[in-house]
Tab-separated table of C-alpha atoms in Angstrom:
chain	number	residue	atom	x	y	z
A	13	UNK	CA	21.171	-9.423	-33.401
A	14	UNK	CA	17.727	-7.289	-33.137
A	15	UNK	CA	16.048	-10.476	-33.731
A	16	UNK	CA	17.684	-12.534	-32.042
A	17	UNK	CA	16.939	-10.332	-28.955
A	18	UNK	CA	13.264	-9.900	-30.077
A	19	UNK	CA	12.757	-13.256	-30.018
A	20	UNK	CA	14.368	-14.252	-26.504
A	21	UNK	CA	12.674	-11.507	-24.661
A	22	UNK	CA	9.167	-12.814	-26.859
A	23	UNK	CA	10.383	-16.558	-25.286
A	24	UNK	CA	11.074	-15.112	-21.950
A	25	UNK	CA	7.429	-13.481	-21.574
A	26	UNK	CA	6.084	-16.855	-21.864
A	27	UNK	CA	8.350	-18.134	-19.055
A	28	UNK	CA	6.734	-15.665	-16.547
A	29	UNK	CA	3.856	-17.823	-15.320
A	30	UNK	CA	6.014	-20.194	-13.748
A	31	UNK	CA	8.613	-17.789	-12.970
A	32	UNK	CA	5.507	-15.806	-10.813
A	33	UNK	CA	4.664	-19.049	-8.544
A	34	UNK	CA	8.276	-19.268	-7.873
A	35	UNK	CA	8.809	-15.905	-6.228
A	36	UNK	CA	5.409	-15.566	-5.229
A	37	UNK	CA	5.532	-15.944	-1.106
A	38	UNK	CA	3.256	-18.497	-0.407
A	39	UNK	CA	1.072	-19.411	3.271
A	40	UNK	CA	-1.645	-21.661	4.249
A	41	UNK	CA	-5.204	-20.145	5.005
A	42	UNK	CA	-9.366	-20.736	4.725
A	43	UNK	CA	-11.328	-21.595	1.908
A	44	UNK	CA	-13.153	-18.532	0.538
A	45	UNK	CA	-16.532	-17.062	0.853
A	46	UNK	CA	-18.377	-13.771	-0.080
A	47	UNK	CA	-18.926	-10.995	2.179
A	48	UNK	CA	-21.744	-8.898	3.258
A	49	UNK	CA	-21.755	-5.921	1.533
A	50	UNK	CA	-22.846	-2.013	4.117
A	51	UNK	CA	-26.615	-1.658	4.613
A	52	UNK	CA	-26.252	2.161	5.658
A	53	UNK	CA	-25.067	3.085	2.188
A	54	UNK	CA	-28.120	3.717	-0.388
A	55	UNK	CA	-26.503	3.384	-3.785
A	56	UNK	CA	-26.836	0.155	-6.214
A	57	UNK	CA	-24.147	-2.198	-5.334
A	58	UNK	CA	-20.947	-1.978	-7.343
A	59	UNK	CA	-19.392	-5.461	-8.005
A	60	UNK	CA	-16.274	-7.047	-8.374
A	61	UNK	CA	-14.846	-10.291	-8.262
A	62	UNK	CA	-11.295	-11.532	-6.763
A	63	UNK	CA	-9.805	-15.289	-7.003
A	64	UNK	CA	-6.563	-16.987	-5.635
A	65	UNK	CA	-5.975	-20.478	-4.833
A	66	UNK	CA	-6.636	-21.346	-1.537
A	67	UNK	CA	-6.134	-25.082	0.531
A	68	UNK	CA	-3.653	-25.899	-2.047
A	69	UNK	CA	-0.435	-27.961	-1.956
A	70	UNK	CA	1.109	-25.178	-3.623
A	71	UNK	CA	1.398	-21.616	-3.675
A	72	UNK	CA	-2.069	-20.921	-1.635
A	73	UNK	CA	-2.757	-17.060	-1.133
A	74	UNK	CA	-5.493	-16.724	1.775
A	75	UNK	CA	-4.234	-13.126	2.001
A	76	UNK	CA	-5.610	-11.909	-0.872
A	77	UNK	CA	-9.101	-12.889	-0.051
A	78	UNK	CA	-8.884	-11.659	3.157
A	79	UNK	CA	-6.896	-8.310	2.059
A	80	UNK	CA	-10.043	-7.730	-0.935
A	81	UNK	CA	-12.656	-8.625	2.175
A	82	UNK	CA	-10.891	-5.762	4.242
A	83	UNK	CA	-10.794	-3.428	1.158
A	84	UNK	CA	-14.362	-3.936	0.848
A	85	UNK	CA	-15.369	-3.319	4.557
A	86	UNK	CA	-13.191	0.172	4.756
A	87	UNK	CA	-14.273	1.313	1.739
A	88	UNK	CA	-17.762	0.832	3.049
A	89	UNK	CA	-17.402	2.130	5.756
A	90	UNK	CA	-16.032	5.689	4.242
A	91	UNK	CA	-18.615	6.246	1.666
A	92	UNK	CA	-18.508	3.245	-0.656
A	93	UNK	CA	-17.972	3.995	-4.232
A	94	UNK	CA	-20.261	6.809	-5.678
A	95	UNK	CA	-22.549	6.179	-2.635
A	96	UNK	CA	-23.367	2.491	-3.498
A	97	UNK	CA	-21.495	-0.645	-1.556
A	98	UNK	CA	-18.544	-2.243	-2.692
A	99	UNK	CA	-19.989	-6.099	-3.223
A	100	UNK	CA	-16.684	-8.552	-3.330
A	101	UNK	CA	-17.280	-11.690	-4.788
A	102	UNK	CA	-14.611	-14.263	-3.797
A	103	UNK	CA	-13.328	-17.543	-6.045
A	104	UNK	CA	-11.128	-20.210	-4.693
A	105	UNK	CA	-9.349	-21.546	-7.848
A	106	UNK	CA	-7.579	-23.873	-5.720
A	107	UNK	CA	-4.401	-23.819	-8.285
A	108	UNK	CA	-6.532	-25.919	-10.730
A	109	UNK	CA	-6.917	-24.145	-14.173
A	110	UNK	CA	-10.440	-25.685	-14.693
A	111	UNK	CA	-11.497	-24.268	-11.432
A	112	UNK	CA	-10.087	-20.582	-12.921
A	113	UNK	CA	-11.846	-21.244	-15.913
A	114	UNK	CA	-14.990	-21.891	-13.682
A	115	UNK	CA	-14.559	-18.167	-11.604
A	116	UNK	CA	-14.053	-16.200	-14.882
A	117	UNK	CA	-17.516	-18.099	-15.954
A	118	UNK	CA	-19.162	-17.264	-12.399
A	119	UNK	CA	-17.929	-13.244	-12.575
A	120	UNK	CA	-19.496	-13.521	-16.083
A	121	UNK	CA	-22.280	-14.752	-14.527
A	122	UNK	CA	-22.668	-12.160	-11.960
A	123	UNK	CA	-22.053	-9.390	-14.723
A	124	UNK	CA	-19.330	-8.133	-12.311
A	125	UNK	CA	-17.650	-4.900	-13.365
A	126	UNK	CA	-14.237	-6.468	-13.092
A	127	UNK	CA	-11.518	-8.842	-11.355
A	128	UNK	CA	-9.456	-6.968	-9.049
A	129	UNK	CA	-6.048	-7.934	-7.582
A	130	UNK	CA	-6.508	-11.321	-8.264
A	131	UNK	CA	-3.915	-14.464	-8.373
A	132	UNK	CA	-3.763	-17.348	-10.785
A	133	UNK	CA	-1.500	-18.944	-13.026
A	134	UNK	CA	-3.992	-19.977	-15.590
A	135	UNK	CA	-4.473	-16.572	-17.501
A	136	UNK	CA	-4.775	-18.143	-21.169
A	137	UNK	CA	-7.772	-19.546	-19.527
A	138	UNK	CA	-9.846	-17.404	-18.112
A	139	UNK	CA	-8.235	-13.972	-19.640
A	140	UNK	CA	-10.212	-15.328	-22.912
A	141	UNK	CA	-13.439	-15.348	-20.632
A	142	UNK	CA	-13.210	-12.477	-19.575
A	143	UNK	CA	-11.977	-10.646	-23.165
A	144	UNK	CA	-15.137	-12.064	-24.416
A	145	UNK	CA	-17.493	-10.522	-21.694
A	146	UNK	CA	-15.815	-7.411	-21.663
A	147	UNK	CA	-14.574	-7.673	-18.339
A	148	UNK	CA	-11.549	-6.035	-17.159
A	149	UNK	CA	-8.733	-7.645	-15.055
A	150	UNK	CA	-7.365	-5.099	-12.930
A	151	UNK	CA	-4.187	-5.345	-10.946
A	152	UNK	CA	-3.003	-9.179	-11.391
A	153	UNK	CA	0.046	-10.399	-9.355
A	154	UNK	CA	1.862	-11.169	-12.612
A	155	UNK	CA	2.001	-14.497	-12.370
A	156	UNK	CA	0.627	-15.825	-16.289
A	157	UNK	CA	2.095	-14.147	-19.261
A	158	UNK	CA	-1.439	-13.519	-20.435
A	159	UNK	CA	-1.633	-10.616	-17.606
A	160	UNK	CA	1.469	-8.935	-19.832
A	161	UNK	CA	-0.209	-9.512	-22.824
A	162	UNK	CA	-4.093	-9.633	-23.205
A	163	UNK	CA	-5.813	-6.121	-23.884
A	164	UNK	CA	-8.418	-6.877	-21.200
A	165	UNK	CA	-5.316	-7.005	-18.198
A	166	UNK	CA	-4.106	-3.759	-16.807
A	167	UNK	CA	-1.567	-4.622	-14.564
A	168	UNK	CA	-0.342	-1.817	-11.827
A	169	UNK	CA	3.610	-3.626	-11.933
A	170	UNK	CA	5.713	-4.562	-14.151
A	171	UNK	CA	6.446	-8.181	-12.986
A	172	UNK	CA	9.050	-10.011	-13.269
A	173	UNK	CA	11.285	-8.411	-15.639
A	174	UNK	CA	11.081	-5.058	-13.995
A	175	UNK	CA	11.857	-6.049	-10.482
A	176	UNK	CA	15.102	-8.319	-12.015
A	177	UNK	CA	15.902	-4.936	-14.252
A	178	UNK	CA	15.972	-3.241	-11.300
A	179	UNK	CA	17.642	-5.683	-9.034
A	180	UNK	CA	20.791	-6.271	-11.093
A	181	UNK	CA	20.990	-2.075	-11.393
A	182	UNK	CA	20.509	-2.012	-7.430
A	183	UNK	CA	23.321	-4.586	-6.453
A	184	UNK	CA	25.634	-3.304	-8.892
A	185	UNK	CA	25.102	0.754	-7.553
A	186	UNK	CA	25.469	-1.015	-4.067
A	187	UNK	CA	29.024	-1.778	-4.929
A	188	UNK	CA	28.667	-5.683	-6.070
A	189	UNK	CA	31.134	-6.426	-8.366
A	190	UNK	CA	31.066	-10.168	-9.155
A	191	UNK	CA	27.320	-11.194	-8.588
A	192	UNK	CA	25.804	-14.939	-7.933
A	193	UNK	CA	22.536	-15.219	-8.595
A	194	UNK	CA	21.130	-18.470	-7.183
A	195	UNK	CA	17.507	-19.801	-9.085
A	196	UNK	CA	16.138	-23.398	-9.396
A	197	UNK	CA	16.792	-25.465	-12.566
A	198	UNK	CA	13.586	-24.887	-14.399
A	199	UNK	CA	13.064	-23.265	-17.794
A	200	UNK	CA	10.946	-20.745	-16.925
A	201	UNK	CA	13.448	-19.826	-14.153
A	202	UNK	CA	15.955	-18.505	-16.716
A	203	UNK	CA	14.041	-15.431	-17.208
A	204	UNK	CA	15.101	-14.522	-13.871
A	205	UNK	CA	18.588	-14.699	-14.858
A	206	UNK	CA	18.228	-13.011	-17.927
A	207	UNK	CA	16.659	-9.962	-16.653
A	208	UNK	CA	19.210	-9.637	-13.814
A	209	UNK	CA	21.633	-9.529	-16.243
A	210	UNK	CA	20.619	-7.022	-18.523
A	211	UNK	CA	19.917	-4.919	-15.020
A	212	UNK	CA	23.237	-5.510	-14.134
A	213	UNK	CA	24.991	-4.715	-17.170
A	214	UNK	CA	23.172	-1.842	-18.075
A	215	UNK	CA	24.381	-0.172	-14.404
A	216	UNK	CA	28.173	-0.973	-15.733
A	217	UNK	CA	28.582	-4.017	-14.064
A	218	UNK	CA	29.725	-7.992	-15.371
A	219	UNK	CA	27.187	-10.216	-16.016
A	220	UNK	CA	25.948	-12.562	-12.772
A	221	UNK	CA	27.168	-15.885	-12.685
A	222	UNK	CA	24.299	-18.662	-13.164
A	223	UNK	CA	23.867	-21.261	-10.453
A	224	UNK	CA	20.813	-23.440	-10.601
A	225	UNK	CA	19.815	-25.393	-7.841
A	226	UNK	CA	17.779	-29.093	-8.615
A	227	UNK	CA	14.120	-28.474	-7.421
A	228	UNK	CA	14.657	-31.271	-4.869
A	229	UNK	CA	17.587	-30.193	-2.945
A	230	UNK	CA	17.296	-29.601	0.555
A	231	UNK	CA	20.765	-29.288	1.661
A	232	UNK	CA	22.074	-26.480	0.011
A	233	UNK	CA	25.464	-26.043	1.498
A	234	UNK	CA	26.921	-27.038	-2.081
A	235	UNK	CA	25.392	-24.259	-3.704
A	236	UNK	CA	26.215	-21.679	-1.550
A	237	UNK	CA	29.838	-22.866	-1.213
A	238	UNK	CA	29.629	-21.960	-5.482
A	239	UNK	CA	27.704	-19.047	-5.003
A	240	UNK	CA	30.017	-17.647	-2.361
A	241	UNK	CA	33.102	-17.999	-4.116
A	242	UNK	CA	34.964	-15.628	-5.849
A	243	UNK	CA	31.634	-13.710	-5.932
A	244	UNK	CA	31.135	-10.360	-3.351
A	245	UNK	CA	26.949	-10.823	-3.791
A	246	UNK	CA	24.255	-13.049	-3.933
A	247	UNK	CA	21.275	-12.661	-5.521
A	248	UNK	CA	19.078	-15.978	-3.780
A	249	UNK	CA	15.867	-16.086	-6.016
A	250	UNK	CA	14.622	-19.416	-4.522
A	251	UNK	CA	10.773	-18.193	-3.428
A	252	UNK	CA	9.816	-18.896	-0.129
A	253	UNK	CA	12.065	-21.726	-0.055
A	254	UNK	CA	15.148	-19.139	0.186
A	255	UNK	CA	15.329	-20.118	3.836
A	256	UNK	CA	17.398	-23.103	2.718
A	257	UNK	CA	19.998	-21.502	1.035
A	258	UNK	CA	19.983	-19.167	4.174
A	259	UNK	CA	20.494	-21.702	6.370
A	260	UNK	CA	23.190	-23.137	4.812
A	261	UNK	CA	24.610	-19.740	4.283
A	262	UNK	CA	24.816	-19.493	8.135
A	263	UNK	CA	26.153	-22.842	8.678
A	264	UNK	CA	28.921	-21.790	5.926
A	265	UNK	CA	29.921	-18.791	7.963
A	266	UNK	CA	30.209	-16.951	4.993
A	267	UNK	CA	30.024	-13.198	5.027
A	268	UNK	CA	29.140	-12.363	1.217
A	269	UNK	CA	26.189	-9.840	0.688
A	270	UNK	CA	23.384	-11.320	0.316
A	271	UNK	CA	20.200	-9.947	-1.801
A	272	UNK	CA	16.625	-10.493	-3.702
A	273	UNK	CA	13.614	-9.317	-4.854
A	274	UNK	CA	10.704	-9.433	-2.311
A	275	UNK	CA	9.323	-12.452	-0.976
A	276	UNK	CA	12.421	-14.171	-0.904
A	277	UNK	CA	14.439	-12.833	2.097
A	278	UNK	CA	11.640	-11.627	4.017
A	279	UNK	CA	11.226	-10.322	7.722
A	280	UNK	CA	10.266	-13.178	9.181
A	281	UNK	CA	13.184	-14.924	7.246
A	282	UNK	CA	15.364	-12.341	9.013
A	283	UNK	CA	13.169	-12.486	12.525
A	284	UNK	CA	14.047	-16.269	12.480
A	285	UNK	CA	18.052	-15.722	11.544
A	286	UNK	CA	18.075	-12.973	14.238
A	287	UNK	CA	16.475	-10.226	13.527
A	288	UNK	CA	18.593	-6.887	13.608
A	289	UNK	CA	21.737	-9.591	14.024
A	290	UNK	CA	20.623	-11.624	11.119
A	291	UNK	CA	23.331	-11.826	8.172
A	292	UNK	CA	20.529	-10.741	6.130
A	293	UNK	CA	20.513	-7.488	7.719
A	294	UNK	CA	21.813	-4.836	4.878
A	295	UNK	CA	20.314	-6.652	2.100
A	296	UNK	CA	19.923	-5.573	-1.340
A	297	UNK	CA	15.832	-6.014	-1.623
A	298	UNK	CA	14.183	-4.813	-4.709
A	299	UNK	CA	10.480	-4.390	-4.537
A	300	UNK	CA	7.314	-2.799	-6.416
A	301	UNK	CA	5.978	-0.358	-4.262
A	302	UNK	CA	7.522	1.540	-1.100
A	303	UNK	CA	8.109	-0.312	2.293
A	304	UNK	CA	4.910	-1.129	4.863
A	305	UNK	CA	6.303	1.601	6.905
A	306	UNK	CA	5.723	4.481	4.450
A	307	UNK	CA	2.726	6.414	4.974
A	308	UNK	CA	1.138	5.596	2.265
A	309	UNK	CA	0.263	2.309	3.144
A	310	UNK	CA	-1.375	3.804	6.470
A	311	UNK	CA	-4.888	2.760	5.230
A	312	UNK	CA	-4.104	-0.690	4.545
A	313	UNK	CA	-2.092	-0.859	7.556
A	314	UNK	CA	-4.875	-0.052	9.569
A	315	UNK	CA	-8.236	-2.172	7.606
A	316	UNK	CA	-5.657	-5.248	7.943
A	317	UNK	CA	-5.436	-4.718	11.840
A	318	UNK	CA	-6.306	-8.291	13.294
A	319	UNK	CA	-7.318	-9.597	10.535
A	320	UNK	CA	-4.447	-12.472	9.683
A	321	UNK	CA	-3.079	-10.331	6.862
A	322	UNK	CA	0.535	-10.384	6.131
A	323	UNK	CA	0.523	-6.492	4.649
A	324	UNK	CA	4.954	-7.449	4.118
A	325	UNK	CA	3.381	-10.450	0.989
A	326	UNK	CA	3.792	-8.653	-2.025
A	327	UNK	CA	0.389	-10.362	-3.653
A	328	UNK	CA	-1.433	-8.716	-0.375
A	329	UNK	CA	0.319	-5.594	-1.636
A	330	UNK	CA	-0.661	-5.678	-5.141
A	331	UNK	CA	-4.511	-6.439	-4.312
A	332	UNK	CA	-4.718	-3.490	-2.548
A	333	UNK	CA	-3.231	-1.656	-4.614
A	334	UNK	CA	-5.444	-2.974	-7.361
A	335	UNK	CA	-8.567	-1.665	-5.716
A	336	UNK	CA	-7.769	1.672	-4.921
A	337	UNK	CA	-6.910	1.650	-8.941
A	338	UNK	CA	-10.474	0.264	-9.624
A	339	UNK	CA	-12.178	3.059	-7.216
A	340	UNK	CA	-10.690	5.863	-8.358
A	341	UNK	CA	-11.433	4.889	-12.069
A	342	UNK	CA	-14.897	4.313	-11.453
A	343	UNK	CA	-15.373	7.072	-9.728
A	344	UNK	CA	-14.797	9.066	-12.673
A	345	UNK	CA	-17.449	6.969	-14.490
A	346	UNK	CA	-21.436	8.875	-14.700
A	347	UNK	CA	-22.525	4.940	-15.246
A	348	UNK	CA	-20.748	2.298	-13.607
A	349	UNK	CA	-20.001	-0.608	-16.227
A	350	UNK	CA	-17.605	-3.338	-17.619
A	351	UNK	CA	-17.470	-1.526	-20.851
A	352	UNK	CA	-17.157	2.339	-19.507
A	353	UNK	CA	-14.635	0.819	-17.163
A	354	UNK	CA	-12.620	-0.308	-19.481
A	355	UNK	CA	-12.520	3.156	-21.603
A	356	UNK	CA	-11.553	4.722	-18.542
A	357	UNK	CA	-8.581	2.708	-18.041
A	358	UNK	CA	-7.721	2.955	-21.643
A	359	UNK	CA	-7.817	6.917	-21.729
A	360	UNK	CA	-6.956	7.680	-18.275
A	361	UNK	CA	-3.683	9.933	-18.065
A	362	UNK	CA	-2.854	8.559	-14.672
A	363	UNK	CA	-4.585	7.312	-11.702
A	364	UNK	CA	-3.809	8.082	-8.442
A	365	UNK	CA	-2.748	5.280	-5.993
A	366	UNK	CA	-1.687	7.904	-2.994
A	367	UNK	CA	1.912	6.781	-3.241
A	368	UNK	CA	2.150	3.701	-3.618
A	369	UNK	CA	2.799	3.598	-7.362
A	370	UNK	CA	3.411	6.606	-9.895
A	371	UNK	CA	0.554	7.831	-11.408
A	372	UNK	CA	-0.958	4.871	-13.165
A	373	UNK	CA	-1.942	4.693	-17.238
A	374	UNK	CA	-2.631	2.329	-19.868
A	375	UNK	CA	-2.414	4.443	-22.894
A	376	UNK	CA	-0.526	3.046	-26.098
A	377	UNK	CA	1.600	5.535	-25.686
A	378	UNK	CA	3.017	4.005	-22.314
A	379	UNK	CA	3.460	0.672	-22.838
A	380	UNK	CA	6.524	-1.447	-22.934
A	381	UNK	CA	7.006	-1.942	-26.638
A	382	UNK	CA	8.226	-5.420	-26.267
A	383	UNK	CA	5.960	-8.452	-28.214
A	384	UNK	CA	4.401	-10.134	-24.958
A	385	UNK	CA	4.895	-7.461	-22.614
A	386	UNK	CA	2.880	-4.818	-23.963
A	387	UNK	CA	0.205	-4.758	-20.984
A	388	UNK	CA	3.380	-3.449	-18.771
A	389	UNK	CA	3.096	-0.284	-18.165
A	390	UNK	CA	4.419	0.804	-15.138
A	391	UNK	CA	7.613	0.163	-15.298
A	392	UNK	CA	9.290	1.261	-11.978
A	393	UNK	CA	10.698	-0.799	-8.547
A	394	UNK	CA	11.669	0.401	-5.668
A	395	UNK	CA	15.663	0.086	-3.776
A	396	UNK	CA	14.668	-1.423	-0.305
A	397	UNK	CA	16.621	-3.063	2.356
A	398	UNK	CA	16.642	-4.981	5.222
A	399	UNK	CA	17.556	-2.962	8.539
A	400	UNK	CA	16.604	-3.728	12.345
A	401	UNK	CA	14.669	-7.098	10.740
A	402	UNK	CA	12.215	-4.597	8.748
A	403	UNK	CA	12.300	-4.315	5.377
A	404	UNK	CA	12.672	-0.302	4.614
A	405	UNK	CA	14.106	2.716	2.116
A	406	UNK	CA	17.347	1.584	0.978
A	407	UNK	CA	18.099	5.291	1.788
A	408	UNK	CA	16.247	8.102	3.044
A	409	UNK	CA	14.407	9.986	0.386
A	410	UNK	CA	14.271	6.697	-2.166
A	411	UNK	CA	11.946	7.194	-4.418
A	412	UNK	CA	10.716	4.878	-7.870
A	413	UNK	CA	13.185	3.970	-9.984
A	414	UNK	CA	12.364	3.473	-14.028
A	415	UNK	CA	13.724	0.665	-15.825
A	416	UNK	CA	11.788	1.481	-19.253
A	417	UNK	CA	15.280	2.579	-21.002
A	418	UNK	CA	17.213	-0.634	-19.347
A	419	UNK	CA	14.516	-2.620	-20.646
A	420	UNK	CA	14.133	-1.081	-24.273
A	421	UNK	CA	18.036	-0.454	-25.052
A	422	UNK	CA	19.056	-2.106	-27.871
A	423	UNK	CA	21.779	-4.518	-27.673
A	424	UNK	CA	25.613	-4.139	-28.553
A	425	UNK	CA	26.450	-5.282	-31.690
């Protein structure tokens, strides 16, 4: 039965690339460009390199150019990093993995001291590029297994299978007792389902019932009409298409709790449905890192200001996040480099993101002993909701919840 299990959850890491475009919330934006780096600041230049696919058909991410670009201009402007500029160099890998392939050979090129907060689905090519050189890959959005398993990646989440963990614990403390949870009919989709179940199960409650919807559907009033039934909560893991199933939902009149993970029912989802009189008001929303309200978001909050940033896109999230990793690690560094980096980030017994994650590490000793996982770390969500259209706290005084023992129990039998 051990090996069994071993061997789905070894299956299931490979599944997560796909899995990662799927919930990944997606929006149209400008090709990409580098910036100027401060003039007032004396120090060499430190820098980095960030890619995401950009004038795409699919899952294009403008905002984490632009959220790296406005990274790059406060930091500047409050001191740079040991008194030298922050220099971001930006790829568009356009969704192609030859054009990834191509970025990981320019930052190689440019001897850049790592990839920060980046986004591409083509890790097992350019994570081998970047092993090679040395370079590390700090803060990816989780979306290619090689991020979870290459010893060059040092991811600040725990991806998919932590948020699901978490989710099917959250919906089932919540009160849901017979859960739907609503995914498209891909492979790669079934680690969703597999990971809300052991979340779910491992809080005391019965395992979600499965309901795939065919990639092409657009009407999905027969899906919901399955989901709703007999079922008290909804888990609708359908990416930024979700607003199909919601507007079915509606049309249903149904009244059963809905829920997800974040950037499927999102703010605007619930500004379009009717904001604080939206039926997704109350839901069950498990994320990575606290709300865009909390304070410690303040600084992003505030270098995004006009600057056609979505700060509620989780990908925005985690390339900010990502950076403030990279700074404070370098800072500890007496020569900035590739190779010291990576020590640092080896031997580091946590890094300090202000709040927005624990204390970070990548130390043997903390990672997820699971084959194909092992780069996960940090394994802790967050219990958030959706109230007055806003996506907040679940309660007052939430804090990060741990998975790590939901994830590592060994199954019955």
């Amino acid at each position: 039965m051990n090996n069994d299990s071993r061997r789905r959850r070894t299956a299931a890491a490979s599944c997560l690339a796909v899995t990662g475009a799927l919930l990944a919330a997606g929006c149209g934006g400008e090709a990409s460009g580098s910036s100027t780096e401060t003039s007032s600041l004396k120090g060499s230049p430190v820098k980095v390199m960030v890619w995401a696919p950009e004038d795409t058909q699919g899952s294009a991410q403008p905002g984490i150019r632009l959220t790296a670009q406005a990274y790059e201009k406060w930091i500047n402007a409050n001191g740079g990093i040991k008194g030298g500029p922050l220099k971001v160099l930006t790829c568009n890998e356009k969704g192609d993995p030859d054009e990834a392939e191509k970025c990981a050979q320019q930052a190689v090129a440019e001897k850049v001291v790592a990839v920060v907060g980046s986004y591409s689905l083509a890790g097992d090519r350019y994570m081998p590029i970047l092993q090679k050189a040395g370079i590390p890959y700090i803060g990816g959005t989780g979306v290619s297994a090689a991020e979870f398993s290459n010893p060059l990646s040092f991811p600040v989440n725990g991806g998919t299978p932590v948020v699901f963990a978490a989710h099917g614990r959250q919906l089932v403390e919540e009160g849901c007792k017979k859960i739907s949870g609503v995914r498209y009919d891909v492979a790669a989709a079934a680690i969703v389902s597999q990971f809300l179940t052991l979340g779910a199960v491992s809080a005391g409650g019965a395992a979600p019932k499965d309901l795939k919807v065919p990639v092409t559907a657009t009407d999905l009033a027969p899906q919901v009409a399955a989901a709703t039934k007999g079922s008290d909560c909804v888990s609708v893991i359908l990416g930024t298409h979700s607003d199909l199933f919601v507007k079915s939902y509606v049309q249903s009149g149904a009244k059963t709790k809905l829920g997800s993970v974040v950037g499927n029912l999102t703010p605007q989802l619930a500004e379009s449905t009717g904001g604080s009189g939206s039926p997704l008001e109350g839901s069950a929303i498990t994320g990575y890192y606290p709300p865009i309200s909390d304070p410690a978001w303040k600084d992003f909050v505030a270098a995004a200001q006009g600057k056609d940033i979505d700060t509620t896109n989780g990908a925005n999230g985690t390339t900010w996040v990502a950076f403030k990793v990279f700074t404070e690690a370098v800072r500890q560094l007496p020569t900035i480099s590739a190779k010291a980096l990576v020590q640092e980030l080896n031997t580091t017994t946590g890094i300090d993101t202000g709040g927005l994650t624990p204390p970070l590490s990548w130390k043997a000793s903390t990672a997820l002993p699971i084959k194909g996982l092992d780069r996960i770390h940090n394994t802790t969500a967050t219990e958030l909701t959706i109230r007055d259209g806003k996506i907040e706290w679940a309660k007052a005084g939430s804090t990060f919840v741990d998975v790590r023992k939901v994830l590592t129990a060994k199954p019955a039998g």
